[in-house]
Coordinates of C-alpha atoms and ligand atoms in Angstrom, one line a residue:
X159 CA 7.8 -27.6 -19.1
X160 CA 4.6 -26.2 -17.5
X161 CA 4.1 -22.5 -18.0
X162 CA 4.5 -20.5 -14.8
X163 CA 1.5 -18.6 -13.5
X164 CA 2.2 -15.1 -12.4
X165 CA 0.4 -12.7 -10.1
X166 CA -2.1 -10.2 -11.5
X167 CA -0.8 -6.9 -12.8
X168 CA -0.7 -4.3 -10.0
X169 CA -1.0 -6.9 -7.3
X170 CA 2.3 -7.5 -5.6
X171 CA 4.0 -10.0 -3.4
X172 CA 5.4 -8.1 -0.5
X173 CA 8.5 -9.7 1.0
X174 CA 12.0 -9.0 2.4
X175 CA 12.7 -5.3 3.0
X176 CA 9.3 -4.3 1.8
X177 CA 7.6 -6.6 4.2
X178 CA 9.9 -5.3 7.1
X179 CA 8.8 -1.8 6.2
X180 CA 5.1 -2.8 6.3
X181 CA 5.5 -4.5 9.6
X182 CA 7.4 -1.6 11.2
X183 CA 4.8 0.8 10.0
X184 CA 1.8 -1.2 11.0
X185 CA 3.1 -2.1 14.5
X186 CA 4.2 1.5 15.2
X187 CA 0.8 2.8 14.0
X188 CA -1.0 0.2 16.2
X189 CA 1.0 1.1 19.3
X190 CA 0.4 4.8 18.7
X191 CA -3.4 4.4 18.2
X192 CA -3.6 2.3 21.3
X193 CA -1.9 5.0 23.2
X194 CA -4.7 7.3 22.3
X195 CA -7.4 4.8 23.2
X196 CA -8.4 3.5 19.8
X197 CA -9.5 -0.1 19.2
X198 CA -9.0 -2.5 16.4
X199 CA -11.8 -3.5 14.1
X200 CA -11.6 -6.2 11.5
X201 CA -13.8 -6.0 8.5
X202 CA -14.7 -8.1 5.4
X203 CA -12.8 -7.5 2.2
X204 CA -15.9 -8.1 0.1
X205 CA -19.1 -6.0 0.5
X206 CA -22.3 -5.5 -1.5
X207 CA -21.6 -3.2 -4.4
X208 CA -24.4 -0.9 -3.4
X209 CA -22.5 0.0 -0.2
X210 CA -19.8 1.7 -2.2
X211 CA -22.0 3.3 -4.8
X212 CA -24.1 4.8 -2.1
X213 CA -21.3 6.1 0.1
X214 CA -18.4 7.0 -2.1
X215 CA -20.7 8.5 -4.7
X216 CA -21.7 7.4 -8.2
X217 CA -19.7 10.1 -10.0
X218 CA -16.4 9.5 -8.4
X219 CA -13.4 7.9 -10.1
X220 CA -13.6 5.0 -7.7
X221 CA -17.2 4.1 -8.5
X222 CA -17.1 5.1 -12.1
X223 CA -14.1 3.1 -13.2
X224 CA -11.9 1.6 -10.4
X225 CA -14.0 -1.0 -8.6
X226 CA -13.5 -4.8 -8.9
X227 CA -17.1 -5.7 -9.1
X228 CA -18.4 -9.2 -9.8
X229 CA -21.5 -11.4 -9.4
X230 CA -21.2 -14.2 -6.9
X231 CA -22.8 -17.6 -7.6
X232 CA -26.1 -16.3 -6.4
X233 CA -26.1 -13.4 -8.8
X234 CA -25.5 -10.8 -6.2
X235 CA -23.3 -7.9 -7.1
X236 CA -20.3 -7.8 -4.9
X237 CA -17.2 -5.6 -4.8
X238 CA -13.7 -5.9 -3.4
X239 CA -13.4 -3.0 -1.1
X240 CA -11.7 0.0 -2.7
X241 CA -11.4 1.8 0.7
X242 CA -12.2 1.1 4.3
X243 CA -14.6 3.8 5.5
X244 CA -17.8 2.5 3.9
X245 CA -17.4 -1.0 5.4
X246 CA -16.5 0.5 8.8
X247 CA -19.6 2.7 8.7
X248 CA -21.7 -0.3 7.7
X249 CA -20.2 -2.4 10.5
X250 CA -20.8 0.2 13.3
X251 CA -24.4 0.7 12.1
X252 CA -25.1 -3.0 11.8
X253 CA -23.7 -3.8 15.2
X254 CA -25.3 -1.0 17.0
X255 CA -22.0 0.7 17.9
X256 CA -23.2 4.2 17.3
X257 CA -26.1 4.4 19.7
X258 CA -25.0 7.2 22.1
X259 CA -21.5 5.8 22.0
X260 CA -18.2 7.1 21.0
X261 CA -16.2 4.7 18.8
X262 CA -12.5 5.3 18.1
X263 CA -11.4 2.6 15.7
X264 CA -8.5 1.5 13.5
X265 CA -8.0 -1.1 10.8
X266 CA -5.5 -2.2 8.2
X267 CA -5.6 -4.4 5.2
X268 CA -5.7 -4.6 1.4
X269 CA -7.9 -2.4 -0.8
X270 CA -8.5 -2.9 -4.5
X271 CA -8.8 -0.3 -7.3
X272 CA -8.5 -0.9 -11.0
X273 CA -6.0 1.9 -11.8
X274 CA -3.0 2.1 -14.1
X275 CA -0.2 0.6 -12.0
X276 CA 2.8 2.8 -11.5
X277 CA 5.1 3.8 -8.7
X278 CA 2.9 4.4 -5.6
X279 CA -0.2 3.2 -7.4
X280 CA -1.3 -0.4 -7.4
X281 CA -4.4 -2.4 -7.9
X282 CA -4.1 -4.2 -4.6
X283 CA -2.7 -1.7 -2.1
X284 CA -2.9 -1.4 1.6
X285 CA -4.3 1.2 3.9
X286 CA -4.2 1.8 7.6
X287 CA -7.4 3.6 8.5
X288 CA -8.7 5.4 11.6
X289 CA -12.4 6.3 12.1
X290 CA -14.1 8.1 15.0
X291 CA -17.9 8.1 15.4
X292 CA -20.0 10.3 17.7
X293 CA -17.9 13.4 18.1
X294 CA -18.5 16.6 16.2
X295 CA -16.1 19.1 17.8
X296 CA -12.8 20.2 16.2
X297 CA -10.9 18.7 19.2
X298 CA -11.2 15.2 17.7
X299 CA -10.1 16.5 14.2
X300 CA -7.1 17.9 15.9
X301 CA -6.4 14.7 17.8
X302 CA -6.4 12.7 14.5
X303 CA -3.9 15.2 13.1
X304 CA -1.7 15.3 16.1
X305 CA -1.6 11.5 16.4
X306 CA -0.6 11.2 12.8
X307 CA 2.1 13.8 13.3
X308 CA 3.3 11.7 16.3
X309 CA 3.4 8.6 14.1
X310 CA 5.6 10.3 11.5
X311 CA 7.9 11.3 14.3
X312 CA 8.1 7.7 15.6
X313 CA 8.7 6.4 12.2
X314 CA 11.5 9.0 11.6
X315 CA 9.7 10.6 8.7
X316 CA 10.4 14.3 8.3
X317 CA 9.3 16.8 5.6
X318 CA 5.7 15.7 5.4
X319 CA 3.5 18.7 4.8
X320 CA 0.0 19.0 6.3
X321 CA -2.5 20.5 3.9
X322 CA -5.9 21.5 5.3
X323 CA -9.2 22.8 4.1
X324 CA -12.8 23.1 5.1
X325 CA -15.6 22.0 2.8
X326 CA -18.3 23.6 4.9
X327 CA -21.8 22.1 5.2
X328 CA -24.0 20.7 2.5
X329 CA -25.8 24.0 1.8
X330 CA -22.7 26.0 1.6
X331 CA -21.3 23.5 -0.9
X332 CA -24.4 23.5 -3.0
X333 CA -24.3 27.3 -3.2
X334 CA -20.6 27.3 -4.0
X335 CA -21.2 24.6 -6.7
X336 CA -23.3 27.1 -8.6
X337 CA -20.7 29.8 -8.4
X338 CA -18.0 27.3 -9.6
X339 CA -20.1 25.9 -12.4
X340 CA -20.6 29.5 -13.7
X341 CA -16.9 30.2 -13.6
X342 CA -15.9 26.9 -15.2
X343 CA -18.6 27.2 -17.9
X344 CA -17.1 30.6 -18.7
X345 CA -13.7 28.9 -19.4
X346 CA -15.0 25.8 -21.1
X347 CA -12.5 26.0 -23.9
X348 CA -9.7 25.5 -21.5
X349 CA -11.1 22.4 -19.7
X350 CA -9.7 19.0 -20.5
X351 CA -11.9 16.1 -21.2
X352 CA -12.0 14.8 -17.6
X353 CA -12.9 18.3 -16.3
X354 CA -15.7 18.7 -19.0
X355 CA -17.2 15.5 -17.8
X356 CA -16.8 16.5 -14.1
X357 CA -18.4 19.9 -14.8
X358 CA -21.6 18.0 -15.6
X359 CA -21.4 15.4 -12.8
X360 CA -19.2 16.6 -9.9
X361 CA -17.7 20.0 -10.6
X362 CA -15.8 20.3 -7.3
X363 CA -13.7 17.4 -8.6
X364 CA -12.3 19.7 -11.3
X365 CA -10.3 21.4 -8.5
X366 CA -8.7 18.0 -7.8
X367 CA -7.4 17.7 -11.4
X368 CA -3.8 16.4 -11.6
X369 CA -3.4 17.8 -15.2
X370 CA -0.8 20.6 -15.1
X371 CA -2.6 22.3 -18.0
X372 CA -5.5 22.8 -15.7
X373 CA -3.4 24.4 -12.9
X374 CA -4.0 28.0 -14.0
X375 CA -7.8 27.7 -14.3
X376 CA -7.9 25.9 -11.0
X377 CA -5.8 28.5 -9.3
X378 CA -8.0 31.3 -10.4
X379 CA -11.3 29.6 -9.5
X380 CA -13.5 31.0 -6.8
X381 CA -12.7 29.3 -3.5
X382 CA -15.1 27.3 -1.4
X383 CA -13.4 28.5 1.7
X384 CA -14.6 32.0 1.0
X385 CA -18.2 30.7 0.9
X386 CA -18.5 28.7 4.1
X387 CA -21.3 28.7 6.5
X388 CA -20.6 30.5 9.9
X389 CA -20.5 27.3 12.0
X390 CA -18.0 25.7 9.7
X391 CA -15.8 28.7 9.8
X392 CA -15.9 28.6 13.6
X393 CA -15.1 24.8 13.5
X394 CA -12.2 25.4 11.2
X395 CA -10.8 28.3 13.3
X396 CA -10.9 26.2 16.4
X397 CA -9.1 23.3 14.7
X398 CA -6.4 25.7 13.5
X399 CA -6.1 27.1 17.1
X400 CA -5.5 23.5 18.4
X401 CA -2.9 22.9 15.8
X402 CA -1.2 26.2 16.7
X403 CA -1.2 25.2 20.4
X404 CA 0.3 21.8 19.5
X405 CA 3.0 23.3 17.3
X406 CA 1.8 21.6 14.1
X407 CA 2.5 23.4 10.9
X408 CA -0.1 23.4 8.2
X409 CA -0.9 25.0 4.8
X410 CA -4.5 25.9 4.0
X411 CA -5.0 24.5 0.5
X412 CA -8.3 25.9 -0.8
X413 CA -8.3 23.4 -3.7
X414 CA -8.1 20.4 -1.5
X415 CA -11.5 18.7 -2.1
X416 CA -10.6 15.0 -1.9
X417 CA -11.8 12.4 -4.3
X418 CA -14.7 11.1 -2.4
X419 CA -18.2 12.6 -2.1
X420 CA -18.9 12.1 1.5
X421 CA -16.7 14.7 3.2
X422 CA -17.8 17.9 4.9
X423 CA -16.0 20.5 6.9
X424 CA -12.4 19.4 7.7
X425 CA -10.4 17.7 5.0
X426 CA -6.6 17.2 5.2
X427 CA -3.8 15.4 3.5
X428 CA -0.2 14.7 4.5
X429 CA 1.9 15.2 1.4
X430 CA 5.5 14.5 0.4
X431 CA 7.4 16.0 -2.6
X432 CA 9.6 12.9 -2.7
X433 CA 7.4 10.4 -4.4
X434 CA 6.6 12.2 -7.6
X435 CA 2.9 12.5 -8.6
X436 CA 1.8 10.0 -5.9
X437 CA 2.7 12.4 -3.1
X438 CA -0.3 12.0 -0.7
X439 CA 0.6 9.5 2.0
X440 CA -2.4 10.1 4.3
X441 CA -5.8 11.6 3.6
X442 CA -8.9 12.2 5.7
X443 CA -11.6 14.4 6.9
X444 CA -15.0 14.7 8.4
X445 CA -18.0 12.9 7.0
X446 CA -20.9 13.8 9.3
X447 CA -23.6 12.8 6.8
X448 CA -22.4 9.4 5.8
X449 CA -23.8 7.2 8.7
X450 CA -27.3 8.5 8.0
X451 CA -26.8 8.2 4.2
X452 CA -26.2 4.5 4.6
X453 CA -29.1 3.8 6.9
X454 CA -27.9 4.7 10.4
X455 CA -29.0 7.3 12.9
X456 CA -27.3 10.7 12.2
X457 CA -23.9 10.4 13.7
X458 CA -20.9 12.8 13.2
X459 CA -17.7 11.0 12.1
X460 CA -14.2 11.8 11.1
X461 CA -11.3 9.7 9.9
X462 CA -8.2 9.2 7.7
X463 CA -6.4 6.6 5.7
X464 CA -2.7 6.1 5.2
X465 CA -1.3 4.6 2.0
X466 CA 1.0 1.9 3.3
X467 CA 3.0 1.3 0.1
X468 CA 3.8 5.0 -0.2
X469 CA 4.9 5.4 3.4
X470 CA 6.9 2.1 3.2
X471 CA 8.7 3.6 0.1
X472 CA 9.5 6.7 2.1
X473 CA 10.8 4.7 5.1
X474 CA 13.0 2.6 2.8
X475 CA 14.3 5.6 0.8
X476 CA 15.4 7.2 4.1
X477 CA 16.7 3.9 5.7
X478 CA 14.3 4.2 8.6
X479 CA 13.3 0.5 8.9
X480 CA 15.0 -1.1 11.9
X481 CA 15.9 -4.8 11.3
X482 CA 12.7 -6.8 12.0
X483 CA 13.9 -10.3 12.4
X484 CA 17.6 -9.9 13.3
X485 CA 18.5 -12.4 16.0
X486 CA 20.3 -11.5 19.2
X487 CA 21.8 -15.0 19.5
X488 CA 22.7 -17.6 16.9
X489 CA 23.1 -21.2 18.0
X490 CA 25.9 -23.0 16.4
X491 CA 25.7 -26.8 16.8
X492 CA 28.4 -29.1 15.5
X493 CA 28.9 -32.8 16.0
X494 CA 27.1 -35.9 17.1
X495 CA 24.4 -35.5 19.8
X496 CA 24.4 -31.6 19.9
X497 CA 21.1 -31.1 18.1
X498 CA 18.8 -32.4 20.9
X499 CA 20.4 -30.5 23.8
X500 CA 20.8 -27.4 21.5
X501 CA 17.0 -27.3 21.0
X502 CA 16.4 -27.7 24.7
X503 CA 18.8 -24.9 25.5
X504 CA 17.2 -22.6 23.0
X505 CA 13.8 -23.1 24.5
X506 CA 15.2 -22.6 28.0
X507 CA 16.5 -19.2 27.0
X508 CA 13.2 -18.3 25.3
X509 CA 11.4 -19.3 28.5
X510 CA 13.6 -17.2 30.7
X511 CA 14.2 -14.2 28.4
X512 CA 11.2 -13.7 26.1
X513 CA 12.6 -10.5 24.6
X514 CA 15.7 -12.1 23.2
X515 CA 15.6 -13.3 19.6
X516 CA 17.3 -16.7 19.2
X517 CA 18.0 -18.3 15.9
X518 CA 19.1 -21.9 15.9
X519 CA 21.2 -23.3 13.1
X520 CA 19.1 -25.7 11.1
X521 CA 20.3 -28.2 8.5
X522 CA 23.7 -28.9 9.9
X523 CA 27.0 -27.7 8.3
X524 CA 30.6 -27.3 9.4
X525 CA 31.8 -24.9 12.1
X526 CA 32.9 -22.6 9.4
X527 CA 29.7 -22.5 7.4
X528 CA 27.6 -22.1 10.6
X529 CA 29.8 -19.2 11.8
X530 CA 29.4 -17.5 8.5
X531 CA 25.6 -17.8 8.8
X532 CA 25.8 -16.5 12.4
X533 CA 27.8 -13.5 11.3
X534 CA 25.4 -12.8 8.4
X535 CA 22.4 -13.1 10.7
X536 CA 23.4 -9.9 12.5
X537 CA 23.3 -11.6 15.9
X538 CA 25.4 -10.1 18.7
X539 CA 26.5 -13.5 20.1
X540 CA 26.9 -17.1 18.9
X541 CA 26.3 -19.8 21.4
X542 CA 28.5 -22.8 20.4
X543 CA 27.6 -26.3 21.3
X544 CA 30.1 -29.0 20.3
X545 CA 30.5 -32.6 21.4
X546 CA 32.8 -31.6 24.2
X547 CA 30.5 -28.9 25.5
X548 CA 27.6 -31.4 25.6
X549 CA 29.7 -33.7 27.7
X550 CA 30.7 -31.0 30.1
X551 CA 27.2 -29.3 30.2
X552 CA 28.7 -26.1 29.0
X553 CA 28.4 -23.8 26.0
X554 CA 30.9 -21.4 24.4
X555 CA 29.6 -17.9 24.2
X556 CA 31.3 -16.0 21.4
X557 CA 30.8 -12.3 20.8
X558 CA 30.3 -11.6 17.1
X559 CA 30.2 -7.8 17.1
X560 CA 32.0 -6.6 20.2
X561 CA 35.6 -6.9 21.0
X562 CA 35.1 -9.2 24.0
X563 CA 36.7 -12.5 25.0
X564 CA 34.9 -15.8 24.3
X565 CA 33.6 -17.3 27.5
X566 CA 32.6 -20.8 28.6
X567 CA 29.3 -20.9 30.6
X568 CA 27.5 -23.7 32.4
X569 CA 24.1 -24.5 31.1
X570 CA 22.4 -23.7 34.4
X571 CA 24.1 -20.3 34.4
X572 CA 23.5 -19.4 30.8
X573 CA 20.3 -17.5 31.2
X574 CA 21.6 -15.3 34.0
X575 CA 24.7 -14.6 32.0
X576 CA 22.6 -13.6 29.0
X577 CA 20.4 -11.5 31.1
X578 CA 23.4 -9.5 32.2
X579 CA 24.8 -9.2 28.7
X580 CA 21.6 -7.9 27.2
X581 CA 20.4 -5.8 30.2
Ligands
ATP285 P1 -5.0 9.6 -5.4 O1 -5.4 11.0 -5.6 O2 -3.5 9.4 -5.2 O3 -5.6 8.7 -6.4 P2 -7.1 9.0 -3.6 O4 -7.7 10.3 -3.3 O5 -7.7 8.1 -4.6 O6 -5.5 9.2 -4.0 P3 -7.8 8.0 -1.0 O7 -9.0 7.3 -1.5 O8 -7.9 9.2 -0.2 O9 -6.8 8.2 -2.2 O10 -6.9 6.9 -0.2 C1 -6.1 7.3 0.9 C2 -4.6 7.0 0.6 O11 -4.4 5.7 0.1 C3 -4.0 7.8 -0.5 O12 -3.6 9.1 0.0 C4 -2.8 7.0 -0.9 O13 -1.7 7.2 0.0 C5 -3.3 5.6 -0.8 N1 -3.8 5.1 -2.1 C6 -4.9 5.4 -2.8 N2 -5.0 4.7 -4.0 C7 -3.9 4.0 -4.0 C8 -3.3 3.0 -5.0 N3 -4.0 2.7 -6.1 N4 -2.1 2.5 -4.7 C9 -1.4 2.8 -3.6 N5 -1.9 3.6 -2.7 C10 -3.1 4.2 -2.9
MG286 MG1 -7.4 7.7 -6.6

């Protein structure tokens, strides 16, 4: 027998209940974003490697060890996108979308990172990202947060905690970096291997350490938020005032620095305690310097990305996914000459009542087996077409869930009847 070929570790087929959860999440997110005036952007999955090393930063986990990088047949170094912001920034620059324009964009799709696969952490995973270009005030930061809060509400997700911090401007960060390096150097014997390396390359990332042994030294470290520039303090205060007005709870987490280099000022994460170590379901912030850094005209920007797998897991754990493909009506067709009119009737209903979901029995079978399928489908009604019904131009309409009588309905009155029943 030929050996089966399986998928690559950490890259999953998503089907059945998982796929329903993905669909529910993505369609609800799209509707919500559209309600706030955001537009879809579709971006390539492969970009030049340089785009990511220049934007995400050479000394981040992603660029150091997580990228899927390869040479194409031309010898150019390409990378499967590990996140969406860099490609989105490249696209808005390349297409001239940032010239005195405000852009409010969203996208969704797969991202790739070579990480150790575990619950909530995969090598191909999916994000829903939102980016705004051309606005520098805290009002847009607040809008991104309030629209994400609205999305959680629509999805039925409770208990997500909003963590907030400000990273200030570049100069404030540079000054703080010195202070932090001095502190960490004084406690070198307590640093783990990762942190020792980061102390040399990217000391702020030490604060991001997930190692519990590092918790104490991180907790006692001097805080960036105590060393911010005045304008960033004002920006942060205004953001918090908006959130207070909107009734959105938050926790200021001074150690929230985010994994990527490009952030400044506002950073935020929505966190759950229900998914173990992989608790961040949405992360974002402001990145005013990035557009210029990758060759565009200086343009303020802010955005966030949701981890779809983690949110889908929460939705399923809490039974929040409404049935995605459950029919309203199941067509039961038994006997000679029922298939052709059955198909015509199904299409007639779909023409007249586009919101109704109709599933037609395919592949034949006895009354009994078709009814079993009808029942299992979750449909509210079965429409039954037998030889006699065809002769009389009628169908039997049989309720499957409600305690109603079965009725016989003429073909030309069927759509009106269904419109009443499903009104
Ligand atoms: P983490 O600290 O968990 O590694 P990160 O800081 O690397 O996260 P971001 O780059 O900010 O993550 O990505 C935004 C979101 O995408 C994360 O909050 C998470 O929900 C999701 N995400 C990131 N990496 C993965 C992955 N390997 N598998 C599944 N989801 C992921
Ligand atoms: Mg990571």
